[in-house]
Amino acid sequence: MSTHKRVIDSHLHVWASKQEAETSFPYAEGQEPPEAMGSIASVSALLQRMDYSGVAGALIVQPINHKFDHSYVIQSIKDHPTRFKGMLLHDPSLSEADAIARVEDLSLKGFVGVRFNPYLWPKTESGGWESMANGAGLAVYKRCGELNMPVGIMCFQGLHLHFNDILALLESSPKTKVILDHFAFTSFTEEGSAAFQQLLQLAQHTQVYVKISALFRLQTSSYDTIKSERLEPLLESFGPHRLMFGSDFPYVMETEEQYQGTVQIVENWLKNREESSCDQVMSGTAEKLFGSWAC
C-alpha cells in the first residue's frame, strides 16, 4: 500500500482479454498480446492492483494491441470515469483534417493527451522514419497546443534518433506541452548515457516533461543507480513539477517488484525530499497537465 496521500499513475495500458477480443474489442492484425499477458491487462485486473497499492487514478495510454481502435479504452473510461483518463494514439496515415477531427472527437470522450509513436511513420530510404514535424503530425501537434492536450513521445529505440525532430516540434508550437516516456529511454549503455545528456538539454524548454516510469526499461538491476544517475539529475534540471510517476502496467507485472513495489520504490526515492516534491512527482504534475481526477 502506498504511504503517500495521493498517487496518480501517468502511464499504463489495458487491453481486451482473448474472449473480449473475439466478441467485442478485436486486436489489431499482428498485435495479439503475449500469451502470458493475456489475462493480466484487463481493467478489472488493473483496478485490483491500483486499489491494493493506493493509486487513486491513472492515464491509460492507448495500447498497440488495439492500435488506432480506441473503443476498449473509451469503454474503460466510460465505466470508470473517476479513475481513468486516456491518451490517444496518433495515426500518421490520416490526412490533416481527419487526424485533427479524431483528436477533437476523442477529447470529448475522456482523452486528454496524444501519443506520437515515431515508428508508425513511414520509413525513409536511409533507414529512419519520416519526420513527426511535418504534415498531419505537425498539424495535430499544433492543435494539441490549442486544446491544451500534451503530446507524449515514445523514443523506444533511443532519444538520439528523434532529438532533432523533437526540437523542430518544440520550435513549431511553443505552447504545446511535450512528455517524454520512460526517462526518454535513456538506458545505462554508452549510447543511452549520451542520450541522457540530450535529455538534460531539453530542460531549457519549459514545455518539456519527463515520465519517471518503466524503471525496468533502463537496462540495469540497480535502483540506486537509477536514482543517483537518472532521477536526481532530472530533479535538478527539470524540477519535480515537470516529472511524473508512471508504472507501465501491465509490463511491470513481469518484474520482481510488480505494481505495488514500483510505486513504493519511487516514493522511497523521494521521501527524504520536501513533501511538495513527492506530491508533484506522484500526482501533482499529472493533474496539472491532464486535469484533476475526481476520485
PDB file of C-alpha atoms in Angstrom:
ATOM      1  CA  MET A   1       0.000   0.000   0.000  1.00  0.00           C
ATOM      2  CA  SER A   2       1.262   3.464  -0.875  1.00  0.00           C
ATOM      3  CA  THR A   3       2.130   5.649   2.092  1.00  0.00           C
ATOM      4  CA  HIS A   4       1.568   8.793   0.046  1.00  0.00           C
ATOM      5  CA  LYS A   5      -1.663  10.744   0.353  1.00  0.00           C
ATOM      6  CA  ARG A   6      -2.412  10.645  -3.379  1.00  0.00           C
ATOM      7  CA  VAL A   7      -0.899   8.753  -6.304  1.00  0.00           C
ATOM      8  CA  ILE A   8      -1.760   9.152  -9.979  1.00  0.00           C
ATOM      9  CA  ASP A   9      -0.238   6.657 -12.395  1.00  0.00           C
ATOM     10  CA  SER A  10       0.606   8.673 -15.514  1.00  0.00           C
ATOM     11  CA  HIS A  11       1.470   5.755 -17.769  1.00  0.00           C
ATOM     12  CA  LEU A  12      -0.143   2.368 -18.170  1.00  0.00           C
ATOM     13  CA  HIS A  13      -2.000   0.246 -20.696  1.00  0.00           C
ATOM     14  CA  VAL A  14      -5.029  -2.029 -20.702  1.00  0.00           C
ATOM     15  CA  TRP A  15      -6.341  -4.255 -23.449  1.00  0.00           C
ATOM     16  CA  ALA A  16      -9.114  -6.737 -24.030  1.00  0.00           C
ATOM     17  CA  SER A  17      -8.898 -10.314 -22.869  1.00  0.00           C
ATOM     18  CA  LYS A  18      -8.807 -13.001 -25.542  1.00  0.00           C
ATOM     19  CA  GLN A  19     -12.531 -13.607 -25.059  1.00  0.00           C
ATOM     20  CA  GLU A  20     -13.340  -9.895 -25.269  1.00  0.00           C
ATOM     21  CA  ALA A  21     -11.193  -9.600 -28.378  1.00  0.00           C
ATOM     22  CA  GLU A  22     -13.135 -12.394 -30.048  1.00  0.00           C
ATOM     23  CA  THR A  23     -16.516 -10.827 -29.297  1.00  0.00           C
ATOM     24  CA  SER A  24     -16.241  -7.056 -28.914  1.00  0.00           C
ATOM     25  CA  PHE A  25     -12.767  -5.496 -28.978  1.00  0.00           C
ATOM     26  CA  PRO A  26     -10.556  -7.156 -31.607  1.00  0.00           C
ATOM     27  CA  TYR A  27      -6.797  -6.867 -31.556  1.00  0.00           C
ATOM     28  CA  ALA A  28      -5.084  -5.137 -34.444  1.00  0.00           C
ATOM     29  CA  GLU A  29      -3.694  -7.510 -37.045  1.00  0.00           C
ATOM     30  CA  GLY A  30      -0.420  -8.988 -35.837  1.00  0.00           C
ATOM     31  CA  GLN A  31      -0.691  -7.241 -32.447  1.00  0.00           C
ATOM     32  CA  GLU A  32      -2.038 -10.009 -30.231  1.00  0.00           C
ATOM     33  CA  PRO A  33      -0.541  -9.739 -26.709  1.00  0.00           C
ATOM     34  CA  PRO A  34       1.872 -12.386 -25.448  1.00  0.00           C
ATOM     35  CA  GLU A  35       0.098 -15.437 -24.037  1.00  0.00           C
ATOM     36  CA  ALA A  36       1.494 -14.760 -20.563  1.00  0.00           C
ATOM     37  CA  MET A  37      -0.060 -11.284 -20.525  1.00  0.00           C
ATOM     38  CA  GLY A  38      -3.412 -12.186 -21.997  1.00  0.00           C
ATOM     39  CA  SER A  39      -5.230 -12.274 -18.668  1.00  0.00           C
ATOM     40  CA  ILE A  40      -3.402  -9.641 -16.597  1.00  0.00           C
ATOM     41  CA  ALA A  41      -4.023  -6.479 -18.631  1.00  0.00           C
ATOM     42  CA  SER A  42      -7.776  -6.141 -18.168  1.00  0.00           C
ATOM     43  CA  VAL A  43      -9.395  -3.172 -16.463  1.00  0.00           C
ATOM     44  CA  SER A  44     -10.570  -5.336 -13.576  1.00  0.00           C
ATOM     45  CA  ALA A  45      -7.036  -6.674 -13.000  1.00  0.00           C
ATOM     46  CA  LEU A  46      -5.645  -3.136 -13.106  1.00  0.00           C
ATOM     47  CA  LEU A  47      -8.186  -1.740 -10.655  1.00  0.00           C
ATOM     48  CA  GLN A  48      -7.377  -4.531  -8.223  1.00  0.00           C
ATOM     49  CA  ARG A  49      -3.693  -3.597  -8.367  1.00  0.00           C
ATOM     50  CA  MET A  50      -4.404   0.123  -8.091  1.00  0.00           C
ATOM     51  CA  ASP A  51      -6.671  -0.328  -5.060  1.00  0.00           C
ATOM     52  CA  TYR A  52      -4.189  -2.595  -3.290  1.00  0.00           C
ATOM     53  CA  SER A  53      -1.350  -0.150  -3.988  1.00  0.00           C
ATOM     54  CA  GLY A  54      -3.235   3.020  -3.018  1.00  0.00           C
ATOM     55  CA  VAL A  55      -3.283   4.510  -6.530  1.00  0.00           C
ATOM     56  CA  ALA A  56      -6.213   6.876  -6.979  1.00  0.00           C
ATOM     57  CA  GLY A  57      -6.315   7.323 -10.753  1.00  0.00           C
ATOM     58  CA  ALA A  58      -4.461   6.610 -13.965  1.00  0.00           C
ATOM     59  CA  LEU A  59      -3.821   7.764 -17.502  1.00  0.00           C
ATOM     60  CA  ILE A  60      -4.435   4.910 -19.942  1.00  0.00           C
ATOM     61  CA  VAL A  61      -2.125   5.190 -22.934  1.00  0.00           C
ATOM     62  CA  GLN A  62      -3.699   3.580 -25.996  1.00  0.00           C
ATOM     63  CA  PRO A  63      -2.056   0.144 -26.390  1.00  0.00           C
ATOM     64  CA  ILE A  64      -0.516  -1.008 -29.642  1.00  0.00           C
ATOM     65  CA  ASN A  65      -2.588  -4.199 -29.337  1.00  0.00           C
ATOM     66  CA  HIS A  66      -5.672  -2.248 -30.439  1.00  0.00           C
ATOM     67  CA  LYS A  67      -3.613   0.234 -32.472  1.00  0.00           C
ATOM     68  CA  PHE A  68      -5.955   3.010 -33.696  1.00  0.00           C
ATOM     69  CA  ASP A  69      -9.196   1.412 -32.490  1.00  0.00           C
ATOM     70  CA  HIS A  70      -9.778   3.252 -29.230  1.00  0.00           C
ATOM     71  CA  SER A  71     -13.070   1.557 -28.345  1.00  0.00           C
ATOM     72  CA  TYR A  72     -11.704  -0.535 -25.455  1.00  0.00           C
ATOM     73  CA  VAL A  73     -10.142   2.459 -23.725  1.00  0.00           C
ATOM     74  CA  ILE A  74     -13.252   4.545 -24.436  1.00  0.00           C
ATOM     75  CA  GLN A  75     -15.356   1.888 -22.685  1.00  0.00           C
ATOM     76  CA  SER A  76     -12.897   1.690 -19.793  1.00  0.00           C
ATOM     77  CA  ILE A  77     -13.131   5.443 -19.223  1.00  0.00           C
ATOM     78  CA  LYS A  78     -16.910   5.367 -19.573  1.00  0.00           C
ATOM     79  CA  ASP A  79     -17.191   2.583 -16.995  1.00  0.00           C
ATOM     80  CA  HIS A  80     -14.776   4.241 -14.534  1.00  0.00           C
ATOM     81  CA  PRO A  81     -14.818   7.998 -15.238  1.00  0.00           C
ATOM     82  CA  THR A  82     -13.391   8.991 -11.858  1.00  0.00           C
ATOM     83  CA  ARG A  83     -10.427   6.619 -12.133  1.00  0.00           C
ATOM     84  CA  PHE A  84      -9.309   6.873 -15.755  1.00  0.00           C
ATOM     85  CA  LYS A  85      -8.383   9.364 -18.445  1.00  0.00           C
ATOM     86  CA  GLY A  86      -6.946   8.464 -21.826  1.00  0.00           C
ATOM     87  CA  MET A  87      -4.077   9.298 -24.172  1.00  0.00           C
ATOM     88  CA  LEU A  88      -4.916   8.512 -27.787  1.00  0.00           C
ATOM     89  CA  LEU A  89      -2.528   7.147 -30.419  1.00  0.00           C
ATOM     90  CA  HIS A  90      -1.979   9.355 -33.464  1.00  0.00           C
ATOM     91  CA  ASP A  91      -2.372   7.640 -36.832  1.00  0.00           C
ATOM     92  CA  PRO A  92       0.247   9.070 -39.239  1.00  0.00           C
ATOM     93  CA  SER A  93      -1.648   7.689 -42.252  1.00  0.00           C
ATOM     94  CA  LEU A  94      -4.556  10.104 -41.738  1.00  0.00           C
ATOM     95  CA  SER A  95      -4.912  13.395 -43.558  1.00  0.00           C
ATOM     96  CA  GLU A  96      -4.502  16.604 -41.567  1.00  0.00           C
ATOM     97  CA  ALA A  97      -8.262  17.139 -41.438  1.00  0.00           C
ATOM     98  CA  ASP A  98      -9.065  13.571 -40.377  1.00  0.00           C
ATOM     99  CA  ALA A  99      -6.266  13.440 -37.812  1.00  0.00           C
ATOM    100  CA  ILE A 100      -7.391  16.671 -36.172  1.00  0.00           C
ATOM    101  CA  ALA A 101     -11.022  15.530 -36.268  1.00  0.00           C
ATOM    102  CA  ARG A 102     -10.069  12.329 -34.437  1.00  0.00           C
ATOM    103  CA  VAL A 103      -8.251  14.272 -31.725  1.00  0.00           C
ATOM    104  CA  GLU A 104     -11.194  16.620 -31.280  1.00  0.00           C
ATOM    105  CA  ASP A 105     -13.672  13.736 -31.150  1.00  0.00           C
ATOM    106  CA  LEU A 106     -11.712  11.728 -28.593  1.00  0.00           C
ATOM    107  CA  SER A 107     -11.117  14.829 -26.477  1.00  0.00           C
ATOM    108  CA  LEU A 108     -14.868  14.714 -25.811  1.00  0.00           C
ATOM    109  CA  LYS A 109     -14.644  11.080 -24.647  1.00  0.00           C
ATOM    110  CA  GLY A 110     -12.144  11.391 -21.826  1.00  0.00           C
ATOM    111  CA  PHE A 111      -8.891  11.593 -23.771  1.00  0.00           C
ATOM    112  CA  VAL A 112      -6.568  14.313 -22.509  1.00  0.00           C
ATOM    113  CA  GLY A 113      -3.368  13.738 -24.482  1.00  0.00           C
ATOM    114  CA  VAL A 114      -1.980  12.376 -27.751  1.00  0.00           C
ATOM    115  CA  ARG A 115       0.795   9.840 -28.197  1.00  0.00           C
ATOM    116  CA  PHE A 116       3.285  10.087 -31.038  1.00  0.00           C
ATOM    117  CA  ASN A 117       4.956   6.767 -31.828  1.00  0.00           C
ATOM    118  CA  PRO A 118       7.638   7.746 -34.365  1.00  0.00           C
ATOM    119  CA  TYR A 119       7.953   4.153 -35.579  1.00  0.00           C
ATOM    120  CA  LEU A 120       4.447   4.317 -37.041  1.00  0.00           C
ATOM    121  CA  TRP A 121       5.596   6.979 -39.504  1.00  0.00           C
ATOM    122  CA  PRO A 122       6.728   5.672 -42.923  1.00  0.00           C
ATOM    123  CA  LYS A 123      10.326   4.502 -43.208  1.00  0.00           C
ATOM    124  CA  THR A 124      12.805   6.539 -45.239  1.00  0.00           C
ATOM    125  CA  GLU A 125      15.381   5.254 -47.711  1.00  0.00           C
ATOM    126  CA  SER A 126      18.115   5.997 -45.170  1.00  0.00           C
ATOM    127  CA  GLY A 127      16.543   3.594 -42.675  1.00  0.00           C
ATOM    128  CA  GLY A 128      14.968   6.182 -40.398  1.00  0.00           C
ATOM    129  CA  TRP A 129      11.428   7.467 -40.270  1.00  0.00           C
ATOM    130  CA  GLU A 130       9.680  10.420 -41.798  1.00  0.00           C
ATOM    131  CA  SER A 131       9.587  13.492 -39.567  1.00  0.00           C
ATOM    132  CA  MET A 132       6.860  13.915 -36.986  1.00  0.00           C
ATOM    133  CA  ALA A 133       7.212  17.679 -37.511  1.00  0.00           C
ATOM    134  CA  ASN A 134       5.650  17.723 -40.981  1.00  0.00           C
ATOM    135  CA  GLY A 135       2.193  17.329 -42.493  1.00  0.00           C
ATOM    136  CA  ALA A 136      -0.563  15.876 -40.344  1.00  0.00           C
ATOM    137  CA  GLY A 137       1.798  15.246 -37.438  1.00  0.00           C
ATOM    138  CA  LEU A 138       2.699  18.909 -37.225  1.00  0.00           C
ATOM    139  CA  ALA A 139      -0.948  19.951 -37.642  1.00  0.00           C
ATOM    140  CA  VAL A 140      -2.022  17.666 -34.800  1.00  0.00           C
ATOM    141  CA  TYR A 141       0.858  18.853 -32.623  1.00  0.00           C
ATOM    142  CA  LYS A 142      -0.175  22.482 -33.073  1.00  0.00           C
ATOM    143  CA  ARG A 143      -3.851  21.684 -32.495  1.00  0.00           C
ATOM    144  CA  CYS A 144      -2.900  19.918 -29.267  1.00  0.00           C
ATOM    145  CA  GLY A 145      -1.395  23.181 -28.054  1.00  0.00           C
ATOM    146  CA  GLU A 146      -4.693  24.950 -28.752  1.00  0.00           C
ATOM    147  CA  LEU A 147      -6.657  22.206 -26.981  1.00  0.00           C
ATOM    148  CA  ASN A 148      -4.199  22.042 -24.052  1.00  0.00           C
ATOM    149  CA  MET A 149      -3.599  18.348 -24.751  1.00  0.00           C
ATOM    150  CA  PRO A 150       0.010  17.275 -24.110  1.00  0.00           C
ATOM    151  CA  VAL A 151       1.806  15.166 -26.697  1.00  0.00           C
ATOM    152  CA  GLY A 152       3.661  12.122 -25.390  1.00  0.00           C
ATOM    153  CA  ILE A 153       6.577  10.856 -27.483  1.00  0.00           C
ATOM    154  CA  MET A 154       7.836   7.271 -27.256  1.00  0.00           C
ATOM    155  CA  CYS A 155      11.539   7.129 -28.162  1.00  0.00           C
ATOM    156  CA  PHE A 156      11.693   3.349 -27.826  1.00  0.00           C
ATOM    157  CA  GLN A 157      14.834   2.900 -29.926  1.00  0.00           C
ATOM    158  CA  GLY A 158      16.645   5.859 -28.393  1.00  0.00           C
ATOM    159  CA  LEU A 159      16.182   9.590 -27.847  1.00  0.00           C
ATOM    160  CA  HIS A 160      19.157  10.364 -30.096  1.00  0.00           C
ATOM    161  CA  LEU A 161      17.210   9.110 -33.124  1.00  0.00           C
ATOM    162  CA  HIS A 162      14.460  11.676 -32.586  1.00  0.00           C
ATOM    163  CA  PHE A 163      16.215  14.550 -30.838  1.00  0.00           C
ATOM    164  CA  ASN A 164      16.252  16.916 -33.836  1.00  0.00           C
ATOM    165  CA  ASP A 165      12.673  16.021 -34.679  1.00  0.00           C
ATOM    166  CA  ILE A 166      11.608  16.888 -31.134  1.00  0.00           C
ATOM    167  CA  LEU A 167      13.459  20.205 -31.330  1.00  0.00           C
ATOM    168  CA  ALA A 168      11.590  21.009 -34.555  1.00  0.00           C
ATOM    169  CA  LEU A 169       8.266  20.273 -32.863  1.00  0.00           C
ATOM    170  CA  LEU A 170       9.151  22.409 -29.844  1.00  0.00           C
ATOM    171  CA  GLU A 171      10.023  25.344 -32.078  1.00  0.00           C
ATOM    172  CA  SER A 172       6.892  24.945 -34.198  1.00  0.00           C
ATOM    173  CA  SER A 173       4.446  25.341 -31.300  1.00  0.00           C
ATOM    174  CA  PRO A 174       5.941  26.505 -28.003  1.00  0.00           C
ATOM    175  CA  LYS A 175       2.617  26.254 -26.184  1.00  0.00           C
ATOM    176  CA  THR A 176       2.238  22.527 -26.892  1.00  0.00           C
ATOM    177  CA  LYS A 177       3.443  20.515 -23.919  1.00  0.00           C
ATOM    178  CA  VAL A 178       5.671  17.510 -24.645  1.00  0.00           C
ATOM    179  CA  ILE A 179       6.058  14.455 -22.427  1.00  0.00           C
ATOM    180  CA  LEU A 180       8.907  12.003 -22.897  1.00  0.00           C
ATOM    181  CA  ASP A 181       8.022   8.498 -21.747  1.00  0.00           C
ATOM    182  CA  HIS A 182      10.155   6.272 -19.530  1.00  0.00           C
ATOM    183  CA  PHE A 183      13.131   8.588 -18.869  1.00  0.00           C
ATOM    184  CA  ALA A 184      13.137   9.075 -22.674  1.00  0.00           C
ATOM    185  CA  PHE A 185      14.539   5.531 -22.900  1.00  0.00           C
ATOM    186  CA  THR A 186      17.984   6.704 -21.771  1.00  0.00           C
ATOM    187  CA  SER A 187      19.288   3.286 -20.760  1.00  0.00           C
ATOM    188  CA  PHE A 188      22.589   2.584 -18.996  1.00  0.00           C
ATOM    189  CA  THR A 189      24.559   1.970 -22.155  1.00  0.00           C
ATOM    190  CA  GLU A 190      27.142   4.247 -23.719  1.00  0.00           C
ATOM    191  CA  GLU A 191      24.546   5.370 -26.267  1.00  0.00           C
ATOM    192  CA  GLY A 192      21.860   5.779 -23.614  1.00  0.00           C
ATOM    193  CA  SER A 193      24.092   7.850 -21.343  1.00  0.00           C
ATOM    194  CA  ALA A 194      24.925  10.189 -24.233  1.00  0.00           C
ATOM    195  CA  ALA A 195      21.212  10.500 -24.946  1.00  0.00           C
ATOM    196  CA  PHE A 196      20.615  11.351 -21.291  1.00  0.00           C
ATOM    197  CA  GLN A 197      22.759  14.443 -21.746  1.00  0.00           C
ATOM    198  CA  GLN A 198      20.489  15.395 -24.653  1.00  0.00           C
ATOM    199  CA  LEU A 199      17.502  14.898 -22.363  1.00  0.00           C
ATOM    200  CA  LEU A 200      19.001  17.274 -19.803  1.00  0.00           C
ATOM    201  CA  GLN A 201      19.485  19.839 -22.586  1.00  0.00           C
ATOM    202  CA  LEU A 202      15.738  19.718 -23.228  1.00  0.00           C
ATOM    203  CA  ALA A 203      15.125  21.086 -19.725  1.00  0.00           C
ATOM    204  CA  GLN A 204      15.680  24.587 -21.119  1.00  0.00           C
ATOM    205  CA  HIS A 205      12.383  24.169 -22.966  1.00  0.00           C
ATOM    206  CA  THR A 206       9.841  24.724 -20.215  1.00  0.00           C
ATOM    207  CA  GLN A 207       7.113  22.846 -22.087  1.00  0.00           C
ATOM    208  CA  VAL A 208       9.015  19.539 -21.824  1.00  0.00           C
ATOM    209  CA  TYR A 209       8.102  16.989 -19.137  1.00  0.00           C
ATOM    210  CA  VAL A 210       9.512  13.547 -18.320  1.00  0.00           C
ATOM    211  CA  LYS A 211       7.839  10.404 -17.007  1.00  0.00           C
ATOM    212  CA  ILE A 212       9.591   8.608 -14.156  1.00  0.00           C
ATOM    213  CA  SER A 213       8.220   5.340 -15.434  1.00  0.00           C
ATOM    214  CA  ALA A 214       9.103   1.818 -16.592  1.00  0.00           C
ATOM    215  CA  LEU A 215      12.216   1.580 -14.430  1.00  0.00           C
ATOM    216  CA  PHE A 216      12.903  -1.880 -15.841  1.00  0.00           C
ATOM    217  CA  ARG A 217      13.460  -0.453 -19.337  1.00  0.00           C
ATOM    218  CA  LEU A 218      16.696   1.276 -18.308  1.00  0.00           C
ATOM    219  CA  GLN A 219      18.653  -1.986 -18.524  1.00  0.00           C
ATOM    220  CA  THR A 220      20.011  -2.066 -15.001  1.00  0.00           C
ATOM    221  CA  SER A 221      19.026  -4.038 -11.921  1.00  0.00           C
ATOM    222  CA  SER A 222      20.302  -1.316  -9.595  1.00  0.00           C
ATOM    223  CA  TYR A 223      17.570   1.034  -8.466  1.00  0.00           C
ATOM    224  CA  ASP A 224      20.173   3.025  -6.522  1.00  0.00           C
ATOM    225  CA  THR A 225      21.880   3.714  -9.855  1.00  0.00           C
ATOM    226  CA  ILE A 226      18.637   4.842 -11.443  1.00  0.00           C
ATOM    227  CA  LYS A 227      18.041   7.187  -8.527  1.00  0.00           C
ATOM    228  CA  SER A 228      21.539   8.726  -8.493  1.00  0.00           C
ATOM    229  CA  GLU A 229      22.262   8.825 -12.226  1.00  0.00           C
ATOM    230  CA  ARG A 230      18.826   9.469 -13.685  1.00  0.00           C
ATOM    231  CA  LEU A 231      16.247  10.722 -11.178  1.00  0.00           C
ATOM    232  CA  GLU A 232      18.437  13.148  -9.244  1.00  0.00           C
ATOM    233  CA  PRO A 233      19.879  14.907 -12.337  1.00  0.00           C
ATOM    234  CA  LEU A 234      16.322  15.179 -13.713  1.00  0.00           C
ATOM    235  CA  LEU A 235      15.093  16.691 -10.453  1.00  0.00           C
ATOM    236  CA  GLU A 236      17.940  19.192 -10.604  1.00  0.00           C
ATOM    237  CA  SER A 237      17.379  20.139 -14.261  1.00  0.00           C
ATOM    238  CA  PHE A 238      13.605  19.864 -14.671  1.00  0.00           C
ATOM    239  CA  GLY A 239      12.369  20.177 -11.101  1.00  0.00           C
ATOM    240  CA  PRO A 240       9.691  17.925  -9.577  1.00  0.00           C
ATOM    241  CA  HIS A 241       6.936  19.995 -11.201  1.00  0.00           C
ATOM    242  CA  ARG A 242       7.957  18.640 -14.623  1.00  0.00           C
ATOM    243  CA  LEU A 243       8.370  14.986 -13.617  1.00  0.00           C
ATOM    244  CA  MET A 244       5.620  12.419 -13.053  1.00  0.00           C
ATOM    245  CA  PHE A 245       5.346   8.851 -11.846  1.00  0.00           C
ATOM    246  CA  GLY A 246       4.160   6.055 -14.121  1.00  0.00           C
ATOM    247  CA  SER A 247       4.182   2.270 -13.810  1.00  0.00           C
ATOM    248  CA  ASP A 248       3.952   0.954 -17.388  1.00  0.00           C
ATOM    249  CA  PHE A 249       1.406  -1.653 -16.309  1.00  0.00           C
ATOM    250  CA  PRO A 250       0.953  -4.456 -17.322  1.00  0.00           C
ATOM    251  CA  TYR A 251       4.600  -4.863 -18.394  1.00  0.00           C
ATOM    252  CA  VAL A 252       5.714  -4.019 -14.868  1.00  0.00           C
ATOM    253  CA  MET A 253       3.967  -7.195 -13.709  1.00  0.00           C
ATOM    254  CA  GLU A 254       6.795  -9.184 -15.285  1.00  0.00           C
ATOM    255  CA  THR A 255       9.305  -7.644 -12.854  1.00  0.00           C
ATOM    256  CA  GLU A 256      10.068  -8.807  -9.341  1.00  0.00           C
ATOM    257  CA  GLU A 257       8.633  -5.611  -7.829  1.00  0.00           C
ATOM    258  CA  GLN A 258       5.434  -5.753  -9.888  1.00  0.00           C
ATOM    259  CA  TYR A 259       2.946  -2.895  -9.460  1.00  0.00           C
ATOM    260  CA  GLN A 260       2.936  -2.128  -5.745  1.00  0.00           C
ATOM    261  CA  GLY A 261       6.689  -2.430  -5.406  1.00  0.00           C
ATOM    262  CA  THR A 262       7.278   0.038  -8.234  1.00  0.00           C
ATOM    263  CA  VAL A 263       5.057   2.630  -6.558  1.00  0.00           C
ATOM    264  CA  GLN A 264       6.967   2.172  -3.318  1.00  0.00           C
ATOM    265  CA  ILE A 265      10.396   2.426  -4.968  1.00  0.00           C
ATOM    266  CA  VAL A 266       9.670   5.868  -6.412  1.00  0.00           C
ATOM    267  CA  GLU A 267       8.036   7.041  -3.189  1.00  0.00           C
ATOM    268  CA  ASN A 268      11.087   5.918  -1.219  1.00  0.00           C
ATOM    269  CA  TRP A 269      13.384   7.788  -3.605  1.00  0.00           C
ATOM    270  CA  LEU A 270      11.522  10.984  -2.780  1.00  0.00           C
ATOM    271  CA  LYS A 271      10.745  10.517   0.917  1.00  0.00           C
ATOM    272  CA  ASN A 272      13.757  12.495   2.153  1.00  0.00           C
ATOM    273  CA  ARG A 273      12.931  15.473  -0.036  1.00  0.00           C
ATOM    274  CA  GLU A 274      10.383  18.163   0.694  1.00  0.00           C
ATOM    275  CA  GLU A 275       6.861  16.788   0.815  1.00  0.00           C
ATOM    276  CA  SER A 276       5.874  19.088  -2.028  1.00  0.00           C
ATOM    277  CA  SER A 277       8.434  17.401  -4.302  1.00  0.00           C
ATOM    278  CA  CYS A 278       6.918  13.995  -3.650  1.00  0.00           C
ATOM    279  CA  ASP A 279       3.425  15.417  -4.170  1.00  0.00           C
ATOM    280  CA  GLN A 280       4.420  16.811  -7.544  1.00  0.00           C
ATOM    281  CA  VAL A 281       6.008  13.636  -8.905  1.00  0.00           C
ATOM    282  CA  MET A 282       3.432  11.218  -7.516  1.00  0.00           C
ATOM    283  CA  SER A 283       0.338  13.172  -8.561  1.00  0.00           C
ATOM    284  CA  GLY A 284       0.664  16.933  -8.924  1.00  0.00           C
ATOM    285  CA  THR A 285       2.390  17.102 -12.302  1.00  0.00           C
ATOM    286  CA  ALA A 286      -0.042  14.650 -13.884  1.00  0.00           C
ATOM    287  CA  GLU A 287      -3.052  16.549 -12.568  1.00  0.00           C
ATOM    288  CA  LYS A 288      -1.576  19.858 -13.707  1.00  0.00           C
ATOM    289  CA  LEU A 289      -1.211  18.516 -17.246  1.00  0.00           C
ATOM    290  CA  PHE A 290      -4.290  16.329 -17.561  1.00  0.00           C
ATOM    291  CA  GLY A 291      -6.749  17.820 -15.084  1.00  0.00           C
ATOM    292  CA  SER A 292      -7.782  16.543 -11.664  1.00  0.00           C
ATOM    293  CA  TRP A 293      -9.039  13.009 -11.139  1.00  0.00           C
ATOM    294  CA  ALA A 294     -12.366  13.145  -9.302  1.00  0.00           C
ATOM    295  CA  CYS A 295     -11.598  10.085  -7.213  1.00  0.00           C
TER     296      CYS A 295
END
